[in-house]
């Protein structure tokens, strides 16, 4: 299952996530490719006008999209348009998703894939689950970027003046190289923030750190509010052999929101 | 000939070049010594004894040591990646990409060949 940027989508067997961005996922399986573009429906989707625009963007003949005739045994909570390689599904909850296949697909096949799709609006807490990561983001926190490279998976989220980076490093035993979290944390933070950190607490497998805002001591609370420091947590998940790092920069999140991210960020089995 | 698809690349079997020297460092990591690939004009200019004596060294990290230690001419890149996945509990695709990049680098240096 993939839960990304508000969209929940069941992955077919052997389907692999190839690319991830804000409102976009590219999947591949056995020589076929599926691109998903999705987001909040800002105005009611018009299959002819908006469909032609999508078809042109996809390099297809701009003929407009028709409402799909569903098989009798099927009912969808949303509305499905399209045919051939391009389909658009309007989800309950105000989301809309465009599916572009590398080959023509029959409606029956597409229905199987969209039937389990769910949408969570931006103004709600959102579940995220991709590859071997899962977490919950506070309302109105948007994806800024995601990067996957062997050994590292990084997701950057933004809300107002706050930037939260979640990084996953594997294998933890090699990254740690026999050292403790406090020794390794400064090196891991180097690519995300500058400046030294102060350890608030640590129990061997979890390390909480902070760098307080700069400024004259009496004005530090003011500067902290403007967000000149950072804080976060580094956790060693021994069961999955992963290091999970959360770093919050800029204006501090409300305590509930910050704890939501910290408590929900876990490594999961892929799929 | 270089593999042209991902499947072909993963099915390739690395074979260590016979002239590569292997030493184990104090930390248990493998240190390789191998003849550098010199441009033809330099080989023609230098005495043969000098060319033969030139060696480069490469110290592998823990994962590199693990992978290199399992290269036996029979295991494919895919099988090596599977071993990495099992040993380090990383995602299969990460192991495949990491091992493929490692094998590519060793090949670039002339330390291994593919068959």
XYZ file of N, CA and C in Angstrom, chain A residues 31-246:
648
model
N 7.844 -4.044 -17.206
C 7.828 -3.362 -18.491
C 6.713 -2.351 -18.660
N 5.845 -2.227 -17.664
C 4.783 -1.228 -17.758
C 5.021 -0.134 -16.742
N 4.410 1.001 -17.018
C 4.644 2.155 -16.159
C 3.299 2.843 -15.895
N 3.145 3.365 -14.700
C 1.929 4.128 -14.377
C 2.345 5.408 -13.682
N 1.859 6.531 -14.205
C 2.118 7.818 -13.556
C 0.823 8.313 -12.933
N 0.926 8.708 -11.679
C -0.230 9.250 -10.965
C 0.040 10.709 -10.655
N -0.891 11.575 -11.056
C -0.817 12.985 -10.639
C -2.097 13.267 -9.873
N -1.971 13.858 -8.724
C -3.164 14.001 -7.889
C -3.032 15.236 -7.008
N -4.165 15.649 -6.494
C -4.174 16.819 -5.635
C -5.594 17.209 -5.293
N -5.714 18.339 -4.611
C -7.034 18.852 -4.247
C -7.718 19.359 -5.511
N -8.985 19.039 -5.650
C -9.740 19.522 -6.804
C -10.098 20.981 -6.545
N -9.393 21.872 -7.225
C -9.579 23.299 -6.940
C -10.879 23.835 -7.543
N -11.289 23.239 -8.649
C -12.602 23.575 -9.233
C -13.144 22.283 -9.824
N -14.456 22.164 -9.986
C -15.013 20.899 -10.484
C -14.364 20.496 -11.800
N -13.959 19.238 -11.846
C -13.288 18.715 -13.033
C -14.266 18.650 -14.202
N -13.873 19.257 -15.330
C -14.721 19.190 -16.532
C -14.045 18.262 -17.520
N -14.647 17.121 -17.790
C -13.963 16.090 -18.567
C -13.571 16.543 -19.971
N -14.354 17.416 -20.586
C -13.993 17.825 -21.943
C -12.870 18.860 -21.900
N -13.066 19.931 -21.166
C -12.067 21.008 -21.142
C -10.783 20.549 -20.460
N -10.931 20.066 -19.201
C -9.737 19.662 -18.451
C -9.140 18.370 -19.028
N -10.017 17.509 -19.535
C -9.532 16.255 -20.126
C -8.633 16.520 -21.322
N -9.030 17.492 -22.174
C -8.212 17.819 -23.354
C -6.848 18.351 -22.921
N -6.853 19.155 -21.880
C -5.592 19.727 -21.388
C -4.663 18.611 -20.888
N -5.242 17.661 -20.178
C -4.431 16.558 -19.675
C -3.909 15.692 -20.819
N -4.773 15.467 -21.802
C -4.346 14.653 -22.942
C -3.214 15.337 -23.695
N -3.313 16.630 -23.882
C -2.240 17.354 -24.572
C -0.950 17.264 -23.783
N -1.052 17.424 -22.461
C 0.137 17.338 -21.611
C 0.779 15.963 -21.676
N -0.063 14.926 -21.917
C 0.459 13.566 -21.970
C 0.870 13.164 -23.373
N 0.723 14.074 -24.330
C 1.099 13.763 -25.711
C 0.061 12.892 -26.415
N -1.169 12.919 -25.918
C -2.231 12.111 -26.538
C -3.138 13.010 -27.366
N -3.944 12.400 -28.191
C -4.904 13.169 -28.987
C -5.901 13.839 -28.044
N -6.098 15.135 -28.227
C -6.947 15.918 -27.320
C -8.407 15.811 -27.752
N -9.064 14.757 -27.307
C -10.451 14.523 -27.708
C -11.411 14.719 -26.546
N -10.881 14.982 -25.365
C -11.726 15.089 -24.179
C -11.949 13.710 -23.565
N -12.377 13.684 -22.317
C -12.585 12.420 -21.620
C -14.071 12.166 -21.411
N -14.455 10.903 -21.533
C -15.848 10.532 -21.316
C -16.008 9.832 -19.984
N -17.225 9.900 -19.458
C -17.537 9.159 -18.226
C -17.441 7.675 -18.535
N -16.792 6.925 -17.650
C -16.613 5.498 -17.919
C -17.883 4.713 -17.598
N -18.191 3.762 -18.458
C -19.300 2.841 -18.184
C -18.720 1.691 -17.379
N -19.174 1.563 -16.133
C -18.586 0.558 -15.259
C -19.286 -0.779 -15.446
N -18.551 -1.890 -15.224
C -19.198 -3.211 -15.233
C -20.299 -3.247 -14.175
N -21.284 -4.090 -14.402
C -22.453 -4.126 -13.497
C -22.089 -4.451 -12.064
N -21.061 -5.289 -11.897
C -20.730 -5.768 -10.549
C -19.910 -4.754 -9.764
N -19.635 -3.604 -10.373
C -18.734 -2.637 -9.749
C -19.480 -1.376 -9.358
N -19.127 -0.867 -8.169
C -19.583 0.494 -7.861
C -18.415 1.214 -7.209
N -18.211 2.439 -7.620
C -17.116 3.233 -7.070
C -17.691 4.370 -6.247
N -16.953 4.765 -5.229
C -17.419 5.908 -4.425
C -17.185 7.207 -5.179
N -16.190 7.198 -6.083
C -15.895 8.405 -6.854
C -16.401 8.267 -8.284
N -15.939 9.174 -9.138
C -16.365 9.190 -10.545
C -15.159 9.003 -11.437
N -15.292 8.111 -12.410
C -14.157 7.771 -13.280
C -14.431 8.215 -14.713
N -13.442 8.897 -15.289
C -13.524 9.326 -16.686
C -12.326 8.762 -17.426
N -12.468 8.689 -18.761
C -11.281 8.401 -19.565
C -11.386 7.121 -20.344
N -10.235 6.687 -20.853
C -10.152 5.486 -21.654
C -8.765 5.409 -22.258
N -8.426 4.223 -22.775
C -7.101 4.075 -23.382
C -6.014 4.156 -22.329
N -5.141 5.137 -22.459
C -4.014 5.257 -21.533
C -4.270 6.233 -20.397
N -5.252 7.112 -20.548
C -5.444 8.170 -19.548
C -6.804 8.083 -18.886
N -6.801 8.072 -17.568
C -8.032 8.065 -16.792
C -7.936 9.151 -15.717
N -9.107 9.687 -15.334
C -9.152 10.655 -14.242
C -10.209 10.186 -13.253
N -9.839 10.163 -11.990
C -10.760 9.684 -10.954
C -10.982 10.793 -9.944
N -12.245 11.197 -9.799
C -12.592 12.209 -8.792
C -12.964 11.484 -7.512
N -12.192 11.741 -6.478
C -12.369 11.007 -5.230
C -13.306 11.742 -4.282
N -13.889 10.993 -3.405
C -14.676 11.575 -2.316
C -13.718 12.315 -1.394
N -14.090 13.498 -0.965
C -13.206 14.254 -0.067
C -12.495 15.386 -0.766
N -12.781 15.564 -2.076
C -12.227 16.724 -2.772
C -10.912 16.495 -3.476
N -10.507 15.249 -3.668
C -9.266 14.989 -4.405
C -9.563 14.523 -5.816
N -8.563 14.678 -6.657
C -8.709 14.177 -8.023
C -7.367 13.583 -8.434
N -7.422 12.448 -9.143
C -6.188 11.769 -9.546
C -6.254 11.442 -11.026
N -5.153 11.715 -11.728
C -5.029 11.341 -13.129
C -4.070 10.163 -13.219
N -4.478 9.135 -13.954
C -3.652 7.939 -14.116
C -3.254 7.829 -15.580
N -1.950 7.848 -15.834
C -1.454 7.721 -17.196
C -0.667 6.427 -17.296
N -1.177 5.490 -18.085
C -0.521 4.184 -18.246
C 0.381 4.226 -19.473
N 1.343 3.329 -19.493
C 2.245 3.265 -20.645
C 1.578 2.498 -21.791
N 0.495 1.749 -21.463
C -0.240 1.022 -22.505
C -1.733 1.210 -22.251
N -2.539 0.975 -23.292
C -3.990 1.068 -23.134
C -4.447 0.094 -22.041
N -5.403 0.586 -21.262
C -5.948 -0.258 -20.192
C -7.471 -0.274 -20.302
N -8.044 -1.462 -20.095
C -9.504 -1.567 -20.095
C -10.058 -1.007 -18.791
N -11.288 -0.539 -18.855
C -11.908 0.058 -17.666
C -11.905 -0.912 -16.490
N -12.146 -2.184 -16.780
C -12.219 -3.185 -15.700
C -10.910 -3.232 -14.907
N -9.793 -3.106 -15.615
C -8.499 -3.146 -14.917
C -8.297 -1.876 -14.092
N -8.676 -0.746 -14.653
C -8.476 0.534 -13.963
C -9.361 0.596 -12.721
N -10.569 0.073 -12.849
C -11.505 0.100 -11.716
C -10.918 -0.631 -10.516
N -10.250 -1.747 -10.801
C -9.630 -2.513 -9.706
C -8.641 -1.648 -8.948
N -7.929 -0.774 -9.680
C -6.897 0.029 -9.032
C -7.468 1.244 -8.319
N -8.516 1.849 -8.873
C -9.027 3.072 -8.234
C -10.039 2.778 -7.132
N -10.591 1.550 -7.139
C -11.644 1.240 -6.168
C -11.173 1.450 -4.728
N -9.888 1.152 -4.457
C -9.397 1.258 -3.083
C -8.739 2.604 -2.806
N -8.778 3.513 -3.771
C -8.128 4.821 -3.568
C -8.888 5.627 -2.551
N -8.137 6.331 -1.690
C -8.774 7.241 -0.738
C -7.990 8.543 -0.720
N -8.702 9.604 -0.371
C -8.078 10.937 -0.365
C -8.229 11.591 1.005
N -7.149 12.210 1.468
C -7.200 12.997 2.704
C -6.811 14.423 2.371
N -7.680 15.350 2.701
C -7.445 16.757 2.353
C -6.276 17.329 3.152
N -5.724 18.435 2.657
C -4.550 19.062 3.265
C -4.822 19.606 4.660
N -6.073 19.941 4.946
C -6.359 20.567 6.235
C -6.593 19.523 7.332
N -6.224 18.262 7.048
C -6.355 17.203 8.051
C -5.003 16.570 8.312
N -4.914 15.819 9.392
C -3.708 15.012 9.608
C -3.636 13.986 8.486
N -2.424 13.779 7.968
C -2.278 12.847 6.861
C -1.360 11.703 7.247
N -1.802 10.508 6.881
C -0.937 9.334 7.015
C -0.016 9.311 5.794
N 1.203 8.854 6.015
C 2.146 8.663 4.907
C 2.731 7.267 5.066
N 2.839 6.574 3.949
C 3.477 5.264 3.980
C 4.066 5.001 2.599
N 5.387 4.880 2.565
C 6.040 4.667 1.276
C 7.306 3.870 1.502
N 7.513 2.875 0.682
C 8.672 1.985 0.826
C 8.692 1.443 2.259
N 9.699 1.821 3.047
C 9.777 1.262 4.396
C 9.581 2.321 5.473
N 8.862 3.397 5.115
C 8.636 4.462 6.074
C 7.163 4.731 6.278
N 6.800 5.120 7.497
C 5.434 5.565 7.754
C 5.488 6.670 8.794
N 4.614 7.658 8.631
C 4.509 8.713 9.631
C 3.188 9.447 9.416
N 2.880 10.348 10.342
C 1.665 11.156 10.242
C 2.090 12.621 10.245
N 1.552 13.412 9.329
C 1.897 14.834 9.300
C 0.725 15.655 9.824
N 1.020 16.775 10.467
C -0.057 17.625 11.003
C -0.842 18.273 9.862
N -2.000 18.845 10.176
C -2.780 19.517 9.131
C -1.984 20.634 8.480
N -2.209 20.802 7.191
C -1.606 21.874 6.384
C -0.086 21.767 6.271
N 0.452 20.607 6.487
C 1.884 20.413 6.266
C 2.032 19.814 4.875
N 2.817 20.478 4.009
C 2.891 20.027 2.622
C 4.264 19.464 2.323
N 4.291 18.613 1.327
C 5.540 18.010 0.906
C 6.340 19.016 0.100
N 7.604 19.166 0.472
C 8.465 20.067 -0.295
C 9.311 19.243 -1.272
N 9.940 18.167 -0.780
C 10.653 17.284 -1.689
C 10.873 15.928 -1.054
N 11.156 14.947 -1.898
C 11.472 13.591 -1.442
C 12.638 13.089 -2.283
N 13.546 12.387 -1.614
C 14.691 11.892 -2.349
C 15.018 10.486 -1.876
N 15.163 9.585 -2.835
C 15.514 8.212 -2.489
C 16.815 7.859 -3.174
N 17.763 7.391 -2.383
C 19.034 6.899 -2.932
C 19.401 5.674 -2.111
N 20.181 4.737 -2.656
C 20.538 3.554 -1.870
C 21.082 3.949 -0.506
N 20.418 3.469 0.531
C 20.863 3.752 1.889
C 20.165 4.919 2.545
N 19.567 5.813 1.767
C 18.969 7.022 2.347
C 17.648 7.348 1.687
N 16.664 7.644 2.507
C 15.373 8.099 1.995
C 15.034 9.346 2.802
N 14.847 10.476 2.115
C 14.630 11.748 2.818
C 13.343 12.389 2.327
N 12.549 12.861 3.277
C 11.304 13.570 2.956
C 11.350 14.911 3.673
N 11.056 15.984 2.954
C 11.068 17.321 3.557
C 9.658 17.894 3.471
N 9.130 18.315 4.622
C 7.774 18.868 4.704
C 7.845 20.302 5.190
N 6.839 21.080 4.806
C 6.847 22.499 5.172
C 5.460 22.923 5.648
N 5.470 23.754 6.683
C 4.196 24.338 7.134
C 4.499 25.735 7.639
N 4.100 26.722 6.875
C 4.389 28.097 7.268
C 5.893 28.287 7.341
N 6.364 28.723 8.514
C 7.799 28.950 8.670
C 8.543 27.757 9.221
N 7.952 26.577 9.165
C 8.571 25.381 9.727
C 8.933 24.409 8.612
N 10.147 23.877 8.693
C 10.569 22.830 7.754
C 10.936 21.607 8.579
N 10.357 20.465 8.228
C 10.667 19.225 8.940
C 11.284 18.251 7.948
N 12.442 17.735 8.293
C 13.120 16.746 7.453
C 13.071 15.401 8.155
N 12.584 14.400 7.441
C 12.612 13.030 7.962
C 13.567 12.234 7.081
N 14.540 11.630 7.715
C 15.516 10.855 6.961
C 15.594 9.452 7.543
N 15.787 8.508 6.641
C 15.939 7.121 7.053
C 17.260 6.633 6.479
N 18.102 6.064 7.331
C 19.389 5.556 6.857
C 19.494 4.069 7.177
N 20.011 3.325 6.208
C 20.167 1.892 6.397
C 21.474 1.463 5.710
N 22.205 0.498 6.176
C 22.018 -0.239 7.410
C 22.565 0.524 8.612
N 21.823 0.523 9.676
C 22.183 1.311 10.855
C 23.512 0.860 11.441
N 23.758 -0.453 11.467
C 24.992 -0.931 12.107
C 26.229 -0.439 11.346
N 26.105 -0.298 10.033
C 27.247 0.196 9.252
C 27.386 1.711 9.431
N 26.288 2.423 9.418
C 26.336 3.884 9.581
C 26.910 4.235 10.959
N 26.489 3.490 11.978
C 26.982 3.779 13.330
C 28.435 3.336 13.502
N 28.809 2.241 12.842
C 30.196 1.776 12.912
C 30.687 1.608 14.337
N 29.824 1.089 15.212
C 30.245 0.855 16.589
C 30.139 2.079 17.476
N 29.819 3.236 16.915
C 29.693 4.449 17.736
C 28.271 4.608 18.260
N 28.110 5.501 19.240
C 26.779 5.771 19.774
C 26.081 6.844 18.965
N 24.803 7.041 19.246
C 24.023 8.038 18.502
C 24.585 9.450 18.687
N 25.040 9.764 19.892
C 25.518 11.125 20.158
C 26.762 11.448 19.337
N 27.567 10.414 19.045
C 28.783 10.664 18.252
C 28.457 10.803 16.778
N 27.444 10.077 16.343
C 27.122 10.041 14.909
C 26.183 11.180 14.507
N 25.347 11.632 15.437
C 24.323 12.635 15.114
C 24.874 13.895 14.449
N 25.967 14.499 14.961
C 26.455 15.726 14.321
C 26.799 15.522 12.850
N 27.377 14.368 12.539
C 27.754 14.094 11.136
C 26.502 13.948 10.277
N 25.481 13.279 10.806
C 24.256 13.086 10.028
C 23.519 14.401 9.825
N 23.630 15.293 10.812
C 22.912 16.568 10.735
C 23.571 17.544 9.777
N 24.843 17.316 9.483
C 25.605 18.256 8.656
C 24.948 18.577 7.334
N 24.280 17.580 6.750
C 23.690 17.801 5.427
C 22.340 18.503 5.529
N 21.836 18.671 6.773
C 20.497 19.248 6.925
C 20.563 20.636 7.561
N 21.371 20.770 8.605
C 21.462 22.041 9.325
C 22.920 22.367 9.595
N 23.175 23.621 9.923
C 24.539 24.010 10.301
C 24.541 24.397 11.768
N 25.690 24.286 12.361
C 25.819 24.681 13.760
C 25.762 23.489 14.684
N 26.316 23.649 15.842
C 26.392 22.564 16.813
C 25.053 22.284 17.453
N 24.924 21.113 18.070
C 23.678 20.735 18.714
C 23.948 20.417 20.175
N 22.872 20.412 20.926
C 22.967 20.084 22.345
C 22.041 18.893 22.589
N 22.545 17.889 23.283
C 21.714 16.709 23.546
C 20.792 17.005 24.724
N 19.500 16.789 24.517
C 18.552 17.010 25.619
C 18.391 15.732 26.422
N 18.222 14.626 25.693
C 18.057 13.347 26.391
C 18.456 12.231 25.449
N 18.841 11.112 26.032
C 19.216 9.971 25.209
C 19.200 8.717 26.060
N 18.680 7.617 25.488
C 18.622 6.388 26.287
C 19.322 5.241 25.579
N 20.255 5.581 24.682
C 20.950 4.516 23.967
C 20.409 4.345 22.568
N 19.101 4.179 22.450
C 18.511 3.999 21.123
C 17.733 5.223 20.647
N 17.575 6.200 21.483
C 16.862 7.427 21.103
C 17.632 8.629 21.617
N 17.799 9.608 20.757
C 18.545 10.814 21.136
C 17.725 12.027 20.737
N 17.395 12.866 21.695
C 16.711 14.129 21.399
C 17.735 15.247 21.479
N 17.710 16.135 20.494
C 18.724 17.184 20.450
C 18.054 18.509 20.111
N 18.805 19.563 20.348
C 18.281 20.904 20.082
C 19.441 21.837 19.799
N 19.166 22.867 19.060
C 20.089 23.993 18.984
C 19.210 25.210 19.168
N 19.408 25.865 20.272
C 18.512 26.967 20.609
C 18.800 28.170 19.730
N 17.787 29.002 19.539
C 17.945 30.178 18.683
C 19.047 31.085 19.173
N 19.662 31.789 18.261
C 20.736 32.715 18.655
C 20.125 34.020 19.110
N 20.984 34.858 19.682
C 20.530 36.174 20.117
C 20.893 36.407 21.563
N 20.727 37.637 22.012
C 21.048 37.933 23.415
C 20.169 37.071 24.317
N 20.716 36.606 25.445
C 19.984 35.672 26.312
C 18.555 36.124 26.629
N 18.380 37.424 26.927
C 17.041 37.874 27.315
C 16.059 37.791 26.143
N 16.590 37.878 24.925
C 15.712 37.890 23.755
C 15.615 36.525 23.082
N 16.313 35.519 23.635
C 16.317 34.206 22.976
C 14.919 33.637 22.761
N 14.018 33.758 23.758
C 12.658 33.223 23.504
C 12.017 33.877 22.293
N 12.296 35.169 22.093
C 11.723 35.876 20.939
C 12.338 35.330 19.652
N 13.654 35.209 19.667
C 14.325 34.701 18.473
C 13.925 33.255 18.192
N 13.741 32.475 19.264
C 13.311 31.092 19.058
C 11.969 31.038 18.356
N 11.090 31.965 18.741
C 9.768 31.983 18.108
C 9.911 32.256 16.619
N 10.864 33.121 16.267
C 11.092 33.387 14.856
C 11.798 32.214 14.181
N 12.314 31.298 14.983
C 12.843 30.066 14.397
C 14.265 30.174 13.918
N 15.193 30.338 14.835
C 16.573 30.413 14.402
C 17.360 29.190 14.831
N 16.703 28.248 15.475
C 17.402 27.039 15.896
C 16.784 25.828 15.234
N 17.084 24.682 15.797
C 16.454 23.462 15.300
C 16.351 22.479 16.453
N 15.562 21.457 16.274
C 15.469 20.382 17.261
C 15.080 19.120 16.528
N 15.219 18.000 17.222
C 14.845 16.773 16.545
C 15.166 15.538 17.362
N 15.065 14.416 16.688
C 15.274 13.129 17.342
C 15.966 12.180 16.365
N 16.910 11.442 16.899
C 17.556 10.374 16.140
C 17.271 9.069 16.866
N 16.733 8.115 16.134
C 16.358 6.854 16.793
C 16.962 5.687 16.048
N 17.473 4.724 16.794
C 18.037 3.508 16.220
C 17.007 2.399 16.396
N 16.431 1.977 15.271
C 15.465 0.876 15.310
C 16.263 -0.404 15.072
N 16.567 -1.100 16.138
C 17.425 -2.292 16.013
C 16.722 -3.412 15.249
N 15.411 -3.490 15.404
C 14.661 -4.582 14.777
C 14.770 -4.516 13.252
N 14.706 -3.301 12.701
C 14.772 -3.159 11.245
C 16.152 -2.687 10.786
N 17.072 -2.481 11.740
C 18.431 -2.036 11.412
C 18.411 -0.703 10.657
N 17.613 0.223 11.152
C 17.511 1.525 10.521
C 17.728 2.654 11.528
N 18.237 3.770 11.008
C 18.310 4.999 11.790
C 17.225 5.931 11.268
N 16.417 6.461 12.161
C 15.325 7.364 11.778
C 15.617 8.731 12.386
N 15.709 9.721 11.534
C 16.090 11.062 11.968
C 14.985 12.047 11.642
N 14.599 12.855 12.625
C 13.635 13.938 12.409
C 14.319 15.232 12.811
